[in-house]
Steps between C-alpha positions, in 0.01 A plus 500: 500500500354165392374262768481120487353253745648149517289227658698200624306175486421316825730521806524392863286193571389496135789359298314501171609240247771255605722253320858382471589654836379846397212717619316755293504763776883508501551507124236768455663721763842460339372601155304787650803646676704488181213664313482774761875560484485549123203735521661705778815524286279672242365747759159330530327502839416146610287352775493125569237296681778335701879507505550200730330169574179596677128436470368703210127466441365593159247742648780687678712498185218659301436756776868600506509527122196724482622719787830547314313594178770381257512539124514123453519190721637148461446192718789255481436125524647162405285226350460129575324210335770352282480749213755709318542871435406850610147638494344833590140590587350840423154656512235383256462864393848516345638854495806592704485174692531296183778728377688444827449124470631497143807714575601277791438181302731619221782567747454158662523334159827686441663333804419158357175401671213353300169684513158347550356832392295793623188381679176618654271320744145600584261392775138388467392863489728575206735714710874454536553193719815607685454755776840656435386587150134570575531711816816705449459862393774483237591274207619175661633163386584167660833346398570126513871452427482126439443163666713407800387135501624419148817533292391859443656585839853498358444842345431674833636284784823698562543861621652632177208350307248653739669832440451457124128459556487801732682714245278373217191593700647844568584556133142422401368734766735778395397470135135525602578813700687653208835491680809403299702215643861581588744210459628359827867529591743476790369825648176323592686257725715777645191709577345197672812450712494865602134472601571195715804663657320823589166357613628191684824653628709210372878513503705434188607161635137390509443632149805305381358188660168549320674556166679164532163325470436328165195715428639814660378753242147364511508491881608861555251630242219312674609619847524860385152482346359377830660797678367767263 
């Protein structure tokens, strides 16, 4: 069975980028949980660097990834600096990492986000600059969904939009792994509800209360992913 590692940018005392009342660490976690839920729905094994707000050092993230020995890895981030659009970093050597970057970029474009392109960055020694790309044992990419301190934020500032990004990331990963995407339907939400009910021991009244929330479907899918 295929294995994927999802790194979640920043966390705990490190908020990452901030702007317009939002913090990168929270948006990245939301997108990551939706990505995990979609991958799990396709029978992919997933490990995440964190599934709640906690300190998450890069060195520990890389160690966890390598110990898990996944087929591919992604590190989810949100940009800042007043720009616009999605961008993805991959290894300077191309190969599977570049293929993964391209497949994810194409899915992000399909949900309406602009793309700043596929990118590489090297250090003074000519090696990949980013540790998550340089030191992981598998093809790895760094995803920057957009800019939270500009008008770009409107495409990912709400839960249902964060889910679109998570699903887009998952679709790109699945294509790279050679796994056909299965269209989502009501059964996904029902399966999520069943997971929450069985693992948290919630009564139907509590479930009904959750489902009255404006973003209920997105909420239960995210909660179920965190419990898997």
